[in-house]
XYZ file of C-alpha atoms in Angstrom:
356
model
C 86.607 146.554 118.808
C 87.970 145.352 122.224
C 85.547 145.456 124.062
C 86.676 146.432 128.682
C 82.513 146.840 129.363
C 82.379 145.078 132.735
C 79.489 143.116 131.286
C 78.239 141.875 129.040
C 82.296 141.944 128.428
C 84.508 139.760 126.247
C 83.382 136.668 125.523
C 86.152 133.317 125.155
C 87.488 133.319 121.316
C 86.624 129.940 121.181
C 82.686 130.651 121.852
C 82.648 131.024 118.213
C 84.124 127.023 117.689
C 81.456 126.066 120.436
C 78.896 127.745 119.028
C 79.465 125.899 115.769
C 79.804 122.745 117.286
C 76.544 123.097 119.332
C 74.317 123.760 116.311
C 76.071 120.628 114.440
C 75.486 118.450 117.410
C 71.836 119.111 117.361
C 71.669 119.050 121.404
C 70.291 123.197 120.835
C 66.815 122.044 118.630
C 66.433 119.355 121.712
C 63.590 118.739 124.149
C 64.808 119.867 127.691
C 63.824 116.160 129.331
C 65.300 114.182 126.082
C 68.678 111.772 127.411
C 70.889 114.016 125.430
C 69.978 117.329 127.418
C 69.975 115.422 130.406
C 73.224 114.436 129.416
C 74.640 117.662 128.882
C 73.225 119.563 132.224
C 75.120 116.543 134.511
C 78.113 117.350 132.805
C 78.235 120.764 132.723
C 77.579 120.809 136.524
C 80.003 118.256 137.582
C 82.438 120.327 135.471
C 81.468 123.021 136.666
C 81.665 122.292 140.145
C 85.138 120.645 139.424
C 87.046 123.734 137.733
C 85.041 126.749 140.802
C 85.832 123.941 143.187
C 82.894 124.238 144.842
C 81.778 121.913 147.960
C 80.386 118.053 147.039
C 77.393 119.170 149.157
C 76.203 122.065 147.177
C 73.620 121.979 144.804
C 74.016 124.214 141.519
C 70.770 125.229 139.233
C 71.117 127.912 136.134
C 68.486 130.382 135.565
C 68.044 133.611 132.868
C 69.814 135.867 135.158
C 71.526 137.414 138.396
C 68.418 139.436 138.428
C 65.992 136.266 138.636
C 68.170 135.284 141.962
C 67.042 137.988 143.590
C 63.422 137.108 142.686
C 63.887 133.166 143.714
C 65.829 134.393 147.412
C 62.661 136.622 147.472
C 60.268 134.350 147.040
C 61.495 130.873 148.138
C 63.814 131.764 151.777
C 62.509 134.502 153.393
C 60.612 134.253 156.557
C 61.222 136.983 158.884
C 63.015 140.020 156.590
C 66.185 140.584 154.513
C 68.796 142.707 155.590
C 71.004 143.892 152.872
C 74.567 145.143 153.423
C 76.470 147.077 150.327
C 77.573 150.399 149.396
C 76.841 150.049 145.581
C 74.041 150.781 143.077
C 74.065 146.966 142.556
C 73.547 146.070 146.140
C 70.696 148.735 146.642
C 68.814 147.389 143.614
C 68.187 144.288 145.243
C 67.415 145.226 148.305
C 64.912 147.504 146.784
C 63.778 144.659 144.929
C 63.383 142.272 147.583
C 61.145 144.771 149.883
C 58.936 144.754 146.222
C 58.362 141.321 146.155
C 58.287 141.017 150.331
C 58.001 144.326 152.401
C 60.227 143.100 155.116
C 64.023 144.371 154.419
C 66.285 146.071 156.184
C 69.313 148.446 155.251
C 73.091 148.047 156.272
C 74.935 150.028 153.590
C 78.257 151.703 154.023
C 80.569 153.815 152.540
C 82.468 153.483 149.362
C 85.612 153.756 150.761
C 84.679 152.034 154.122
C 86.607 149.019 155.287
C 83.827 146.671 156.535
C 84.219 145.019 159.807
C 81.612 142.622 161.462
C 79.936 144.443 164.121
C 80.561 142.772 167.495
C 77.430 144.225 169.033
C 75.104 143.386 166.289
C 71.807 141.420 166.980
C 70.429 139.553 164.243
C 66.459 138.327 164.345
C 66.955 134.083 163.839
C 65.768 133.865 160.743
C 66.707 137.249 159.003
C 68.823 136.709 155.522
C 72.235 138.248 155.393
C 72.504 139.340 151.815
C 75.651 140.392 150.818
C 77.443 141.566 147.610
C 80.684 140.408 147.309
C 81.734 143.116 144.562
C 79.974 145.620 144.005
C 80.678 145.784 139.790
C 78.885 150.209 139.921
C 82.178 151.393 141.426
C 85.094 149.007 141.676
C 84.656 147.698 145.189
C 84.680 144.214 147.093
C 83.885 143.700 150.467
C 87.367 142.372 152.954
C 88.264 138.425 152.392
C 87.307 137.710 156.207
C 83.966 139.434 156.020
C 81.808 136.661 155.346
C 83.477 133.894 157.726
C 83.097 136.836 160.464
C 79.721 136.806 160.007
C 79.520 132.917 159.648
C 81.019 132.590 163.098
C 78.935 134.780 165.044
C 75.599 134.004 163.653
C 73.859 131.296 162.183
C 71.756 132.958 159.380
C 71.651 131.912 156.345
C 73.539 134.334 154.189
C 72.835 134.862 150.551
C 75.751 136.533 148.345
C 75.990 138.139 144.971
C 78.886 137.682 143.166
C 78.030 138.767 139.868
C 80.969 140.155 138.827
C 83.374 137.810 141.228
C 82.253 134.451 140.155
C 84.720 132.320 138.307
C 87.142 135.251 138.077
C 88.590 134.496 142.006
C 88.235 132.070 144.063
C 85.416 132.686 146.581
C 84.502 131.074 149.924
C 81.979 128.708 149.311
C 81.258 127.218 152.793
C 81.094 130.774 154.318
C 77.311 131.879 152.801
C 74.684 129.244 151.746
C 73.885 131.060 148.280
C 75.897 132.603 145.855
C 74.521 133.824 142.376
C 76.559 135.021 139.236
C 74.974 136.228 135.680
C 77.441 134.462 133.431
C 78.009 137.612 130.955
C 81.636 138.943 133.141
C 83.815 136.507 134.690
C 82.581 133.536 132.773
C 83.660 135.209 129.570
C 80.199 133.727 127.996
C 77.211 136.127 126.176
C 73.954 137.263 128.538
C 71.338 135.130 129.320
C 72.372 132.555 131.720
C 73.245 132.971 135.419
C 74.354 129.968 138.136
C 72.789 129.695 141.573
C 74.873 127.671 144.031
C 73.109 126.721 147.128
C 74.222 124.981 150.712
C 72.258 122.026 152.639
C 71.018 124.694 154.626
C 70.049 126.417 151.972
C 67.707 123.673 150.671
C 66.355 123.339 154.212
C 65.396 126.815 154.616
C 63.565 126.556 151.236
C 61.870 123.010 152.557
C 60.810 124.813 155.730
C 59.134 127.786 153.422
C 57.705 126.007 151.684
C 57.058 128.122 148.216
C 55.977 126.041 145.200
C 53.767 129.043 143.896
C 55.758 130.489 140.535
C 57.512 128.936 138.040
C 61.372 129.754 139.438
C 59.763 128.227 143.113
C 63.372 126.937 144.491
C 61.717 123.944 145.227
C 60.485 123.734 141.387
C 63.396 124.265 140.182
C 65.276 121.992 142.424
C 62.988 118.745 142.313
C 63.845 119.106 138.399
C 67.935 119.324 138.568
C 68.214 116.349 141.355
C 66.352 114.714 137.955
C 69.093 116.967 135.695
C 65.794 118.324 133.824
C 64.891 122.023 133.591
C 61.124 123.274 135.575
C 60.957 125.135 131.985
C 62.538 125.179 128.726
C 66.290 126.775 129.512
C 68.889 128.769 127.918
C 70.585 125.431 125.755
C 73.300 127.398 124.004
C 73.858 128.657 127.243
C 74.249 125.733 128.802
C 76.717 123.764 126.232
C 78.803 127.299 125.788
C 79.130 127.085 130.185
C 80.127 123.261 129.856
C 82.479 124.008 127.258
C 84.294 126.638 128.457
C 84.534 124.878 131.806
C 85.744 122.548 130.780
C 88.929 124.938 128.297
C 89.770 127.207 131.643
C 91.744 126.162 133.957
C 91.109 125.625 137.875
C 89.606 129.059 139.605
C 93.037 128.548 141.616
C 95.268 129.424 138.615
C 92.837 132.106 137.464
C 92.788 134.177 140.730
C 96.156 134.656 140.642
C 96.902 135.813 137.235
C 92.939 138.237 138.152
C 95.095 139.760 141.379
C 98.257 139.553 139.573
C 96.481 141.994 136.813
C 94.423 144.057 139.038
C 97.435 144.993 140.853
C 99.496 145.933 137.911
C 96.077 147.914 136.320
C 95.978 149.574 140.340
C 99.662 150.520 140.050
C 99.987 151.536 135.927
C 96.992 153.766 136.695
C 98.366 155.823 139.658
C 101.663 156.347 138.250
C 99.949 157.432 134.906
C 98.076 160.019 136.812
C 94.843 158.331 137.010
C 92.223 158.788 140.158
C 90.683 155.632 141.515
C 87.488 155.511 142.472
C 88.267 153.457 145.424
C 90.819 155.010 147.367
C 91.617 152.714 150.515
C 93.231 149.288 148.735
C 91.355 147.479 151.201
C 88.170 147.774 149.201
C 89.252 147.682 145.388
C 87.725 144.775 143.231
C 89.725 142.705 141.909
C 87.543 142.084 138.364
C 86.101 145.502 137.747
C 88.797 149.086 138.367
C 86.671 152.036 138.425
C 88.655 155.453 137.909
C 87.709 159.149 138.540
C 87.616 161.452 136.308
C 85.628 164.656 135.483
C 82.383 164.347 132.858
C 84.257 166.271 130.344
C 87.559 163.925 130.688
C 85.740 160.610 130.456
C 83.023 161.806 127.147
C 86.506 162.466 125.827
C 88.255 159.652 126.847
C 85.505 156.929 125.956
C 85.351 159.267 122.411
C 88.949 158.437 121.453
C 89.270 154.777 123.255
C 86.332 154.324 120.756
C 88.034 155.776 117.535
C 90.996 153.020 118.406
C 88.508 150.084 118.492
C 88.606 150.072 122.596
C 85.361 150.161 124.457
C 85.825 151.582 127.886
C 82.908 150.832 130.614
C 80.795 153.423 131.511
C 80.560 154.771 134.741
C 77.197 153.769 137.093
C 75.150 154.461 139.260
C 76.102 157.564 141.306
C 79.663 157.729 139.822
C 78.103 157.843 136.112
C 78.984 160.965 135.109
C 82.660 160.980 136.984
C 84.308 157.496 136.102
C 84.319 154.690 133.777
C 85.623 151.017 134.440
C 87.628 148.195 133.404
C 86.596 144.571 133.940
C 89.113 143.081 134.421
C 87.827 139.321 132.977
C 89.778 136.483 133.165
C 88.746 136.418 128.694
C 90.627 139.250 128.094
C 94.087 138.829 126.850
C 97.441 140.506 127.950
C 97.951 141.227 124.802
C 94.788 143.299 124.763
C 95.692 145.380 127.926
C 98.432 145.665 126.827
C 96.971 148.016 124.352
C 94.509 149.896 126.648
C 97.677 150.562 128.792
C 99.131 152.578 125.894
C 96.393 154.044 124.761
C 95.831 155.319 128.479
C 99.247 156.320 128.722
C 98.892 158.521 125.447
C 95.667 160.193 127.285
C 97.178 160.661 130.461
C 96.443 163.533 132.939
C 99.246 166.515 131.658
C 102.335 165.905 132.538
C 101.772 162.893 134.170
C 103.497 160.158 131.520
C 106.375 162.859 130.690
């Protein structure tokens, strides 16, 4: 099956060989305090920072999932409250999860097709953590390019960013935020079970100020171990091994970014030319990595069934758009040949008369 599901999505074909090599190396059976694992962790972090162009002062940690990152942030970085800026299901879930832990959250939701702008009159409390969903996987939208920079210019608050479906797919403005996180089963082209968390010196200062060490995944506990290229608990060694191998094989993020954005523009033009409607009508907020297509509930069912019969997996809709949309992953591991196959299918299945 050719999968365009937006996570877990297609893994790079080279991963099959990497798994065999990992088994043969014996590393996946090694102790996570061993010299071999420590070298693996150090090299993987170094390769990731180079390929994704992460600033030198930012630290990289590996945890189990983006959902775990919600927990780490709520436990280890909150002082007063968190402000959650979102327009879709995953941003809302982040807020709800944080509220269950801290009881100190506020909502700054906005419309699906609204171009998000910094409110110049907005007042933030000094220690309020600003939480932004960079790319909303559920509805195929993104925040404008300059939004994080505008926040950074206005306030000195800590900024956390969910980049689950954009990290490793597009070039990210690292220095415009302090905590970035993503699971690897999307743009990284890897199996699920690992997440990347990237934090600034300013975020580390906050963690030290909070001083929280009550949990196995307290940020300071994680950091203490990663500074020695160890982990506080037995990690997903295979996942880390595969991440390192993929970081060695992929081009630099600036090249990946060009491909991702080119393909996104081509996807949007193609869909509109063939009579398909888009969930994100505002061109300024359309995601580069997750394409959300609006259809009737009946048409969604027909399209998904027909696609499956031809060996193609389309992504389900999600949240408020669950029954009236389908999603197409525009991730780096997907080949141009696979995209051409899906486009040929969509031309054949285009709304009546659109392709005549």
